[in-house]
Tab-separated table of C-alpha atoms and ligand atoms in Angstrom:
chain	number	residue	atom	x	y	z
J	1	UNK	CA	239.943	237.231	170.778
J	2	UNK	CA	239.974	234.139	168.820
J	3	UNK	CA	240.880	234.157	164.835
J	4	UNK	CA	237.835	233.938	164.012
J	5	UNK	CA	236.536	236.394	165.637
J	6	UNK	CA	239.576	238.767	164.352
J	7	UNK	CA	238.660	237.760	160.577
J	8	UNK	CA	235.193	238.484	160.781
J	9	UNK	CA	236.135	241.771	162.792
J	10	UNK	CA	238.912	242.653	159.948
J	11	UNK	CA	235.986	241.853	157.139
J	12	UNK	CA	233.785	244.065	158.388
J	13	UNK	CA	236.354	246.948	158.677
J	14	UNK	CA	237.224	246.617	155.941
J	15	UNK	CA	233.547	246.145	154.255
J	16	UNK	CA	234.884	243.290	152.580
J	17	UNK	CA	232.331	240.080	151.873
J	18	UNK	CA	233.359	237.246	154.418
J	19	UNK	CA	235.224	233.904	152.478
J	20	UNK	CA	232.937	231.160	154.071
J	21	UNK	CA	235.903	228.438	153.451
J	22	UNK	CA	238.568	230.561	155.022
J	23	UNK	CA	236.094	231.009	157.828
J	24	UNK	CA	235.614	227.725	158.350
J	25	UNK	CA	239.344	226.893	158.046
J	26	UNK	CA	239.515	229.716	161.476
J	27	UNK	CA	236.693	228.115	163.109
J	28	UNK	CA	238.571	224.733	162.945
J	29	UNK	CA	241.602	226.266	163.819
J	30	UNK	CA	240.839	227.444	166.700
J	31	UNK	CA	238.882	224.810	167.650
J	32	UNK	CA	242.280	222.528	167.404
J	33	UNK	CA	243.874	225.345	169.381
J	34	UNK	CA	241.601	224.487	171.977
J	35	UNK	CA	242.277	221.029	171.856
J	36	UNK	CA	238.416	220.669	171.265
J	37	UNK	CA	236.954	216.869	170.435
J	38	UNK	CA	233.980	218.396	168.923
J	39	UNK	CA	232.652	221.592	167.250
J	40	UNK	CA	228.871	222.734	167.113
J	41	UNK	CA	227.769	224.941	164.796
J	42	UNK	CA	223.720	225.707	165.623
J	43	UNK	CA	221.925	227.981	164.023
J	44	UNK	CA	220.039	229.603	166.189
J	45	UNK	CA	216.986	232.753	165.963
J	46	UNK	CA	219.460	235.269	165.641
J	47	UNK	CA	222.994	234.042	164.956
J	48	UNK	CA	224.700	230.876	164.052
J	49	UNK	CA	226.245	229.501	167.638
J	50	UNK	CA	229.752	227.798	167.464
J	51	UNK	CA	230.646	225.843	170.784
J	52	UNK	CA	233.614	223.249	171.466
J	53	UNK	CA	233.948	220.689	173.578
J	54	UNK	CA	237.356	220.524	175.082
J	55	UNK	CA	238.082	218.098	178.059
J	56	UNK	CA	234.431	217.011	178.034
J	57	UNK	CA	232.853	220.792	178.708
J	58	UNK	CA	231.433	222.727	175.993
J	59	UNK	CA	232.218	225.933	175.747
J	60	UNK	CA	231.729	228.698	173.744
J	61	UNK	CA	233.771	229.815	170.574
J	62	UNK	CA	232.356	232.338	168.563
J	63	UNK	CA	228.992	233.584	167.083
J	64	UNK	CA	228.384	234.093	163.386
J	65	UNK	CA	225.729	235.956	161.629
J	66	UNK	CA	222.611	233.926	160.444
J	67	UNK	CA	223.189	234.841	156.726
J	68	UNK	CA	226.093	232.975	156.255
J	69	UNK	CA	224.943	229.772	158.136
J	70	UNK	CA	223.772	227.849	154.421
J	71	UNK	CA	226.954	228.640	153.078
J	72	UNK	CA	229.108	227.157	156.416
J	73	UNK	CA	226.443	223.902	155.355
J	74	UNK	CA	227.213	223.869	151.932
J	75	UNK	CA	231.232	224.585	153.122
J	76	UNK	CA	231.200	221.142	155.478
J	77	UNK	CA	229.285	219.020	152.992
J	78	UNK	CA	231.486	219.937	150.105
J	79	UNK	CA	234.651	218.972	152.606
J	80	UNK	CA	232.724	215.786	153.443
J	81	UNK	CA	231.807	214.690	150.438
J	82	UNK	CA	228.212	215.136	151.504
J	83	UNK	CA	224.915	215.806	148.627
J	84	UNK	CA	225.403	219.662	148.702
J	85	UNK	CA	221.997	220.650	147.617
J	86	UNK	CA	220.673	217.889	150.372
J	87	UNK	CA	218.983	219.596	153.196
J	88	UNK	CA	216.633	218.851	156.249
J	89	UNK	CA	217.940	215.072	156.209
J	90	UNK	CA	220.574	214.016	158.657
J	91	UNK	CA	223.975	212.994	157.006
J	92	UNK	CA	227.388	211.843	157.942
J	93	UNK	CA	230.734	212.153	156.260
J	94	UNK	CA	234.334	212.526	156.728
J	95	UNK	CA	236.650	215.005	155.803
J	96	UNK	CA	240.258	215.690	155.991
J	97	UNK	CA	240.860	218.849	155.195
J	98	UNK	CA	244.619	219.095	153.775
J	99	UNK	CA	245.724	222.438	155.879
J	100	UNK	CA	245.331	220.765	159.089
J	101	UNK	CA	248.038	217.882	158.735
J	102	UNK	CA	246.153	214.439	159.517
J	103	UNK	CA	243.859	215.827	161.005
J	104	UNK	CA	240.132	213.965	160.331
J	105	UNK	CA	236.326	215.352	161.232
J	106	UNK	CA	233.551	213.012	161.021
J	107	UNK	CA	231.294	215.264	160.311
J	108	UNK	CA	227.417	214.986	161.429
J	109	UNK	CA	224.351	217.368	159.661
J	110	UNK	CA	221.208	216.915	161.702
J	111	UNK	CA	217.879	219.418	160.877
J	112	UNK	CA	216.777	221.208	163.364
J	113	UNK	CA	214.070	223.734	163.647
J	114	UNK	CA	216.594	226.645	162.582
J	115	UNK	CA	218.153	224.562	159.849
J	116	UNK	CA	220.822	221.973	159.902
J	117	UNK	CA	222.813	221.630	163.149
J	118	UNK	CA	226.906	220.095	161.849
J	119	UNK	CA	228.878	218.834	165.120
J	120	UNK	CA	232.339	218.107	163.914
J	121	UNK	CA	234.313	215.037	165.833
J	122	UNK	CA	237.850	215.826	165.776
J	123	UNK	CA	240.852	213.402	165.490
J	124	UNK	CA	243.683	214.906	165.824
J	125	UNK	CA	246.967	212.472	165.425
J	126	UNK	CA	249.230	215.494	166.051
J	127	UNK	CA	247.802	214.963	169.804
J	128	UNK	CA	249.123	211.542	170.201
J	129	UNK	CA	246.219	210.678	172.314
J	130	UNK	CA	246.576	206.964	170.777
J	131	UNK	CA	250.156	206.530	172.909
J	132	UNK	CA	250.018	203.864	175.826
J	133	UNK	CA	252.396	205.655	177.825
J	134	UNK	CA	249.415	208.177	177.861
J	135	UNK	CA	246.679	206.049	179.892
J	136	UNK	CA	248.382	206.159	183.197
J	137	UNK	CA	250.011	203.216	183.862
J	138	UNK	CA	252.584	202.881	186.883
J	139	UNK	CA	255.461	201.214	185.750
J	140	UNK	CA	254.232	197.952	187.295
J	141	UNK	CA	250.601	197.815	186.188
J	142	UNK	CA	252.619	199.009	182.541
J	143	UNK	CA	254.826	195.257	182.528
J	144	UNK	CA	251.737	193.490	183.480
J	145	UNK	CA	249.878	194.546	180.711
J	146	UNK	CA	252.315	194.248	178.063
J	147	UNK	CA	252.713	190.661	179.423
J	148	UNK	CA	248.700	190.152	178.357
J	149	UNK	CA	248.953	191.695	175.319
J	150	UNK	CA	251.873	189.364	174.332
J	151	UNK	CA	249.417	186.511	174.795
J	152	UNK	CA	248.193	184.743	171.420
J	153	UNK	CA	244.862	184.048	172.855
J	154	UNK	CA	242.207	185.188	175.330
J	155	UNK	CA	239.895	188.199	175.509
J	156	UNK	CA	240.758	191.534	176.458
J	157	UNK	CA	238.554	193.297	177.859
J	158	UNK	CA	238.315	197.847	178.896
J	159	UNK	CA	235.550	199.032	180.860
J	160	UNK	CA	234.420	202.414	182.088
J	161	UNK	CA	231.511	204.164	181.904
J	162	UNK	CA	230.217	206.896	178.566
J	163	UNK	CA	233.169	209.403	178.340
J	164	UNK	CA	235.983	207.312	180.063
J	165	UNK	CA	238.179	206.903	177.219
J	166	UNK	CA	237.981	203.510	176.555
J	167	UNK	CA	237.762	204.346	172.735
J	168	UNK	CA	240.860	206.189	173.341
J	169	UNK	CA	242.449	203.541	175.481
J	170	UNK	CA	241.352	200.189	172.645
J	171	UNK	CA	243.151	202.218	170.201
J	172	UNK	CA	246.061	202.498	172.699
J	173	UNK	CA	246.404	199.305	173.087
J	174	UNK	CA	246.438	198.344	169.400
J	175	UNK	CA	248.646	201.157	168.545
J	176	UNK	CA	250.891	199.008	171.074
J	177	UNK	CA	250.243	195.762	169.715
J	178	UNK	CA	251.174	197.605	166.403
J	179	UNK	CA	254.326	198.703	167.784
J	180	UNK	CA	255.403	195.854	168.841
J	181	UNK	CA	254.452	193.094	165.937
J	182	UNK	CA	254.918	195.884	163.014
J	183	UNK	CA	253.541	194.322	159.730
J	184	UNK	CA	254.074	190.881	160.628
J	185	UNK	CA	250.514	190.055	162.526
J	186	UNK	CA	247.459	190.146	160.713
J	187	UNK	CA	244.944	193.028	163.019
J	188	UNK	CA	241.216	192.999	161.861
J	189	UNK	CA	238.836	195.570	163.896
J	190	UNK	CA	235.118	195.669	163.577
J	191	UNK	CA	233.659	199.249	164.910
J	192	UNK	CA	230.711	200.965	165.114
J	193	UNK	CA	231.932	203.155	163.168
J	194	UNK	CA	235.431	203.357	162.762
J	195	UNK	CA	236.745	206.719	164.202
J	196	UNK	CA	240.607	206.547	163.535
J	197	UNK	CA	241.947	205.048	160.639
J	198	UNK	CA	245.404	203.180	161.809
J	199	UNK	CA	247.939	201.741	159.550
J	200	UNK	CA	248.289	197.993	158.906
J	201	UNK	CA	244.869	197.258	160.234
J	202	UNK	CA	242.169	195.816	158.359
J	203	UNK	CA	239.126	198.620	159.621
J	204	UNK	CA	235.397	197.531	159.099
J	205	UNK	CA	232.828	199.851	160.387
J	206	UNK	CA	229.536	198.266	161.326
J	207	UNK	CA	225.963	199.093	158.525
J	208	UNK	CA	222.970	197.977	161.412
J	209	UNK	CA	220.649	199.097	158.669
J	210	UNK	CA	221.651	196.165	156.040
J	211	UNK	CA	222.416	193.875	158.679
J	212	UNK	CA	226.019	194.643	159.322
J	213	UNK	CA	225.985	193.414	162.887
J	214	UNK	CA	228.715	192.479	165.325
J	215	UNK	CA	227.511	189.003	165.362
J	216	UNK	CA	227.614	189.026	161.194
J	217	UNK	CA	230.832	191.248	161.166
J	218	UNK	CA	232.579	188.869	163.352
J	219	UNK	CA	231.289	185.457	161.606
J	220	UNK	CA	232.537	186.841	158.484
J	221	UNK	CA	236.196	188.360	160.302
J	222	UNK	CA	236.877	184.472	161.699
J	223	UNK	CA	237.230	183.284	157.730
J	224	UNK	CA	239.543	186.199	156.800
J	225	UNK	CA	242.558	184.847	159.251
J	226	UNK	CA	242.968	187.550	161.676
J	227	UNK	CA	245.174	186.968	164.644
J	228	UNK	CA	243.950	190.119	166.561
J	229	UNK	CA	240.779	191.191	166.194
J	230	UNK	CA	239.170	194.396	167.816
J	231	UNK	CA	235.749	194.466	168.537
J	232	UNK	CA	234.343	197.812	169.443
J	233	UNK	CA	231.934	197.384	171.706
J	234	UNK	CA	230.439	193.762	173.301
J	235	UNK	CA	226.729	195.053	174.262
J	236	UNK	CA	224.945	191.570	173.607
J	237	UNK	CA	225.157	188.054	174.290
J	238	UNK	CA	226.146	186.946	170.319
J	239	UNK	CA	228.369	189.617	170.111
J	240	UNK	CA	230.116	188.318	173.439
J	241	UNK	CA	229.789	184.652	172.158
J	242	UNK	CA	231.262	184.756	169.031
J	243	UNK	CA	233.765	187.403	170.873
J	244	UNK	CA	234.789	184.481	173.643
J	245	UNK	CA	234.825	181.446	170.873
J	246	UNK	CA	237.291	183.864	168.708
J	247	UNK	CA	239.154	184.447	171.950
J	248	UNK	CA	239.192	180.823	172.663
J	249	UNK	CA	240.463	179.663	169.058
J	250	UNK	CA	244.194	180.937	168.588
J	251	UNK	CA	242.739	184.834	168.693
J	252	UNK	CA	244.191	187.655	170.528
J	253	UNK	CA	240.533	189.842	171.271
J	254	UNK	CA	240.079	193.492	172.774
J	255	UNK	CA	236.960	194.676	173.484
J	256	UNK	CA	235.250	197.299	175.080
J	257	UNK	CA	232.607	196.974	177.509
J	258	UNK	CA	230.213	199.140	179.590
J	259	UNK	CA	230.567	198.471	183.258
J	260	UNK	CA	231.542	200.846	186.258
J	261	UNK	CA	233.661	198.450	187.766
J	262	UNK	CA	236.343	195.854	186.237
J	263	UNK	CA	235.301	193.156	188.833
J	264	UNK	CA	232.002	193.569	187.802
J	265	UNK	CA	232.353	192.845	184.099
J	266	UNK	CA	232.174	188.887	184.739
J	267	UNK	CA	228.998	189.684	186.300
J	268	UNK	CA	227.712	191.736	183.554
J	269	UNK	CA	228.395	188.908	180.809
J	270	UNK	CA	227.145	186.300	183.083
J	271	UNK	CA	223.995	187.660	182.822
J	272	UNK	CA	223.966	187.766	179.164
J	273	UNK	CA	223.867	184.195	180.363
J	274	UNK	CA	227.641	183.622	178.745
J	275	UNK	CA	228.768	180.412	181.089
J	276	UNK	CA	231.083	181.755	183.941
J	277	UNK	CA	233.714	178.368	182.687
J	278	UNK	CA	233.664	180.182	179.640
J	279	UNK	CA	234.701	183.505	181.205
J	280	UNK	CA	237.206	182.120	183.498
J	281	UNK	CA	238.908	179.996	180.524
J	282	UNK	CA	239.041	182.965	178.278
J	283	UNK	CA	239.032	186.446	179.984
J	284	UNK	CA	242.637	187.298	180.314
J	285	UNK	CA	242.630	190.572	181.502
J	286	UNK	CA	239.882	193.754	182.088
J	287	UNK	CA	241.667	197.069	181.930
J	288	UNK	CA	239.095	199.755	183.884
J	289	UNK	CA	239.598	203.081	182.719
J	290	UNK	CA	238.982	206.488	183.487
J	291	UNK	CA	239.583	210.791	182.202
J	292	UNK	CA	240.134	213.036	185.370
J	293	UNK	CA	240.182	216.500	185.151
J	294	UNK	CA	243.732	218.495	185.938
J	295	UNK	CA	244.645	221.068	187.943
J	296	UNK	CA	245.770	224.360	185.856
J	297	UNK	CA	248.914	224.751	186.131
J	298	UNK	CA	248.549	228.644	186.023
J	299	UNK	CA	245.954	229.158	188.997
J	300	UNK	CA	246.422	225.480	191.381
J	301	UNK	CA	246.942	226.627	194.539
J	302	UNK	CA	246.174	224.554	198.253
J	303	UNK	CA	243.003	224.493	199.869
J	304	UNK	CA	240.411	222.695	202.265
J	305	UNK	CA	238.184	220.642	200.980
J	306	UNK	CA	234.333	220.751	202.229
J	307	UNK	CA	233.567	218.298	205.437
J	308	UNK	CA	232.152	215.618	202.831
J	309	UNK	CA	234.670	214.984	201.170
J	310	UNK	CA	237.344	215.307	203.575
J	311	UNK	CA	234.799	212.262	205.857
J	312	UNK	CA	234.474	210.203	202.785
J	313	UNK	CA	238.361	210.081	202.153
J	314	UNK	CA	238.703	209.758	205.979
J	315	UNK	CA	236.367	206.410	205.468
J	316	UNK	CA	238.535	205.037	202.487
J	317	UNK	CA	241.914	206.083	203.858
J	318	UNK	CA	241.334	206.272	207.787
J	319	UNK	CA	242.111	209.050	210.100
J	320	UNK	CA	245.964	209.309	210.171
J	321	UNK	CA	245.868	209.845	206.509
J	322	UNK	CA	243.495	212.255	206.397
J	323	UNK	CA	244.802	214.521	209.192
J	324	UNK	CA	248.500	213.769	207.279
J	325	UNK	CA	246.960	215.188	204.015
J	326	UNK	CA	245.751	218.661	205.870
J	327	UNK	CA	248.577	219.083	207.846
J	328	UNK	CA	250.788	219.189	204.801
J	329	UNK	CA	248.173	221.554	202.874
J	330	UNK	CA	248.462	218.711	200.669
J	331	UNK	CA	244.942	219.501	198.799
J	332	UNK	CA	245.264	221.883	195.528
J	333	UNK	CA	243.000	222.840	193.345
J	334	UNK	CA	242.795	226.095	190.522
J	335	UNK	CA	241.299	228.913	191.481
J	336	UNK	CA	240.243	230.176	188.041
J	337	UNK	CA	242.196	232.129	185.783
J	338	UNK	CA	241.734	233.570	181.692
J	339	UNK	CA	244.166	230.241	180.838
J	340	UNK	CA	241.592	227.869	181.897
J	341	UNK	CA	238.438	229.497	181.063
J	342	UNK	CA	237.602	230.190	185.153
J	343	UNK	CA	237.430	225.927	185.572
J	344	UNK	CA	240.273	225.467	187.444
J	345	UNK	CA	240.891	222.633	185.276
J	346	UNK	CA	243.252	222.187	182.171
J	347	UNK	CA	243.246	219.256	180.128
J	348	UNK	CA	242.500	215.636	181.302
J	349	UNK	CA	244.543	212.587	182.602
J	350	UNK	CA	243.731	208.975	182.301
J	351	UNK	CA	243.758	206.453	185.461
J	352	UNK	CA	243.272	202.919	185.315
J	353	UNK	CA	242.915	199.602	187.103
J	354	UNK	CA	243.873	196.260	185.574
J	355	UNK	CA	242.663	193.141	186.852
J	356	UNK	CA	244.353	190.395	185.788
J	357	UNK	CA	242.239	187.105	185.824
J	358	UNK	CA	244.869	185.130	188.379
J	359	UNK	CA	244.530	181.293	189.268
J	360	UNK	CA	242.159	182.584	192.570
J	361	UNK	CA	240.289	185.538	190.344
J	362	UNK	CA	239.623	182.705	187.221
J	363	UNK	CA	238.751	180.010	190.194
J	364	UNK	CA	236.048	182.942	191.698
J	365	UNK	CA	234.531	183.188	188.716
J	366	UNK	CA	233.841	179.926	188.083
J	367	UNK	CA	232.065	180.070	191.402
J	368	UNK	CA	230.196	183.539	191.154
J	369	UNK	CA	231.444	184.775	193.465
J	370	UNK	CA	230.592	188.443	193.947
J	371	UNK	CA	232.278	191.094	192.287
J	372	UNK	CA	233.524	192.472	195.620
J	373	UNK	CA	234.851	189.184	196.434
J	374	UNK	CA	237.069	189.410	192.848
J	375	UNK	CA	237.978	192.941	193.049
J	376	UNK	CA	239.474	191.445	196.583
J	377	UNK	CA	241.501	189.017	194.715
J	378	UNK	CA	242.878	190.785	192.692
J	379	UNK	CA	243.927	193.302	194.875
J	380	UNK	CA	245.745	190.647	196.797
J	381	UNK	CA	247.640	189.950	193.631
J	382	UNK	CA	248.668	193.288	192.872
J	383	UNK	CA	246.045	195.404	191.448
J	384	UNK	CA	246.427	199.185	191.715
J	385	UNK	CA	242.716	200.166	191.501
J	386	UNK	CA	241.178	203.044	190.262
J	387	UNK	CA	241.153	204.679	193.834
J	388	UNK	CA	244.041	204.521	194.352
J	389	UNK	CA	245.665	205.897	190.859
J	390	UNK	CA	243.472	208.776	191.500
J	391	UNK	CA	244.322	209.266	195.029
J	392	UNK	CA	247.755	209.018	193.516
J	393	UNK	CA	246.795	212.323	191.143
J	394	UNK	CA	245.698	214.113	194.380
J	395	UNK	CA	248.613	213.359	195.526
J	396	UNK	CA	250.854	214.611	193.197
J	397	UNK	CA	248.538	218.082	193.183
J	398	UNK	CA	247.547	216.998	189.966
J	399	UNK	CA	243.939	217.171	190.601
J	400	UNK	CA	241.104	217.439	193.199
J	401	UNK	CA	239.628	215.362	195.700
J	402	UNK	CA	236.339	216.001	194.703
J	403	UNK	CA	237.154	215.214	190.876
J	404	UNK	CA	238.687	211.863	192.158
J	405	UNK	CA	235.739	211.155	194.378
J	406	UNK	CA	233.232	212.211	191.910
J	407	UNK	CA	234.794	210.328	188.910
J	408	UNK	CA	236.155	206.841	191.244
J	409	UNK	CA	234.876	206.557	194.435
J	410	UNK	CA	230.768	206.299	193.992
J	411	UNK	CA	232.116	202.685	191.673
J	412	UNK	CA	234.033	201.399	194.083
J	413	UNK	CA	232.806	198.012	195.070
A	501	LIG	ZN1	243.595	228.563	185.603
C-alpha cells in the first residue's frame, strides 16, 4: 500500500475530513518514489483515477473519491500559479513545491467530459538524469565526443525517435559543456518550452501563438553573442538554416532532430532542401540515441528466446554467435515479481551511436550518397552503433533480446 492510499485509509478510520494539500503532497510522493515522469489525475464516472508513468508505462497509483477531485484542481492551480476559479479551459503552469527539494512539475489542466484532467511532468534533479556518464557511452565513443564538444564551431546534432531521450541526452550534453567551461562561455538555448531550468544558461522558451518561432528566436539569439546555442528541436528548413549559418559563424550548436537512424539525418535535412556542401561543412557530429528497458534485478533469470528472434540475431550476428549465446544460457530476462510490478523490467538504460562526420563520411555527403553507404563509413572509422551497444546490454544480462530488437534492430540501415 502506497501513502496515499494509507492516509486516505487512516482518514477514514478515523472519520476525519481528508487535507486535499497533504494529499496531494502523498500523491507526489509517491509518484517520485516511483521514479514516475508523469502523474495523471482523471476524473472519471465514479472516482478520480491517478496513474504514473514510470520508465515509459503507465501504471496505476491510487484512486480517489470524486468529491474531492475540484479541490485536487484548485490544490495544483494554486501550486502553479494557475487562475483558481478558471475552469473548462486548458492551462499550463509550473510549480515547485518546496517539500520536494528541486524538484519542478509543469503542470497541464485540460477539460474533459468529467472535468479537468492535470498530468504533472516531473523533473526531478535529485535523479541526476542530466549526467553524461548516464547516456551510455563506452569509454571510446565517451573521448570522441568530448573531442566534438570541445569544438568552437559546427552543429551538433541527437536523433532518435518520440521517447528516446534525446531531451534528456541535449541537456546532457550541455550540463557537460557546463562542466567543463563553468561561467566563462556565454550558453543561450531556445526550447519549445523549456523543461529544466540549468544554471548559467540564458533559457528562452518558444510563444508560436505571438510569433515566437525558432526561425525568430534564433534571428534574435545571433545579436545577443552566444557562443553555444541550443536549439530544441530542428523540424523545418529555416529553423535548420539559420541553425547551420549559426553553426557556420564561430557557434558551437546542439540540436535535436527526429530521425530513426544517425546516417539518415543528412538525408532528412537534404530534403528540407538544406545544400548537402552545407551539411558536410558544418555537421560535426550526430549522436543517435536510445532508452532500453532493464532487466529486474530481483526476478532476471536465463531463458530461450522464441525462434524469431533467436533467426533475426542469427542474421545480424551469424550462426557461431548465436549457437555461442545458447550454449552459455547467455539470454536473461525477469520473470515478474511485486518489485517490478510483474514487467520484468526495472528502470531504463540509454544506448547510443555517434557518427562522427570523418573526411570519407563529410566527402559522402557531399555526394548523396545513401545513408547505408554513410552509416558504412563511419563504421569503418570507429562507430559503435546502436546494435551493437544494445547487443552489448544483452550481453551483460542487462536486458532482453527482444527489447534490443524491438527498440534497435527494425532502424538499422
Ligand atoms: Zn521483478
Amino acid at each position: 500500500m502506497n501513502s496515499t492510499e494509507q492516509y486516505l485509509e487512516a482518514q477514514a478510520a478515523a472519520s476525519e475530513q481528508v487535507d486535499v494539500p497533504t494529499m496531494v503532497n502523498y500523491i507526489i510522493q509517491d509518484s517520485l518514489h516511483r521514479g514516475a515522469s508523469d502523474i495523471h489525475i482523471e476524473p472519471w464516472e465514479d472516482m478520480v483515477g491517478v496513474r504514473v508513468r514510470v520508465n515509459g508505462v503507465l501504471q496505476w497509483l491510487v484512486g480517489i473519491p470524486s468529491d474531492h477531485h475540484p479541490n485536487i484542481c484548485g490544490r495544483f492551480k494554486v501550486m502553479a500559479n494557475l487562475e483558481s476559479h478558471t475552469t473548462g479551459l486548458p492551462q499550463d503552469g509550473k510549480a515547485a513545491p518546496e517539500e520536494f527539494g528541486g524538484v519542478q512539475l509543469r503542470v497541464s489542466i485540460f477539460p474533459t467530459v468529467f472535468g479537468e484532467k492535470i498530468v504533472c511532468r516531473v523533473f526531478n534533479p535529485n535523479s541526476k538524469v542530466f549526467d553524461i556518464s548516464k547516456l551510455g557511452f563506452d569509454d571510446a565513443t565517451l573521448e570522441r565526443f568530448k573531442e566534438l564538444a570541445a569544438k568552437p564551431t559546427g552543429l551538433m546534432l541527437l536523433t532518435g525517435p518520440t521517447g528516446s531521450g534525446k531531451t534528456t541526452a541535449i541537456y546532457a550534453a550541455i550540463g557537460y559543456l557546463l562542466e567543463k567551461h563553468g561561467n566563462a562561455v556565454a550558453i543561450s538555448s531556445v526550447e519549445d518550452p523549456v523543461e529544466q531550468n540549468l544554471d548559467w544558461v540564458n533559457q528562452s522558451s518558444l510563444n508560436p501563438a505571438r510569433g515566437y518561432t525558432y526561425p525568430a528566436a534564433l534571428r534574435s539569439l545571433m545579436r545577443q553573442d552566444p557562443e553555444i546555442i541550443m536549439v530544441g528541436e530542428i523540424r523545418d528548413e529555416e529553423t535548420a538554416e539559420i541553425a547551420i549559418n549559426a553553426g557556420m559563424t564561430g557557434h558551437l550548436v546542439i540540436s535535436t532532430l527526429h530521425a530513426n537512424t544517425t546516417s539518415g539525418t543528412f538525408a532528412r535535412l537534404i530534403n528540407m532542401d538544406i545544400e548537402p556542401f552545407l551539411l558536410a561543412s558544418t555537421i560535426i557530429g550526430v549522436l543517435g540515441v536510445r532508452l532500453l528497458r532493464t532487466n529486474c534485478m530481483h526476478c532476471a533469470g536465463p531463458y530461450t528466446p522464441e525462434p524469431a528472434p533467436l533467426e533475426q540475431l542469427r542474421q545480424f550476428e551469424g550462426d557461431e554467435y548465436l549457437q555461442a549465446m545458447l550454449d552459455q544460457q547467455g539470454f536473461y530476462r525477469g520473470a515478474g515479481c511485486s518489485a517490478c510490478g510483474d514487467t520484468g523490467f526495472s528502470g531504463r538504460t540509454s544506448i547510443n551511436e555517434l557518427l562522427v562526420c570523418t573526411e570519407p563520411v563529410r566527402e559522402a555527403v557531399m555526394q548523396k550518397r545513401a545513408s547505408r553507404e554513410i552509416q558504412a563509413l563511419a563504421v569503418q572509422d570507429g562507430m559503435r552503433t546502436l546494435w551493437d551497444s544494445g547487443l552489448q546490454l544483452v550481453v551483460d544480462r542487462k536486458t532482453t533480446l527482444e527489447e534490443t530488437l524491438q527498440k534497435v534492430a527494425a532502424d538499422q540501415v
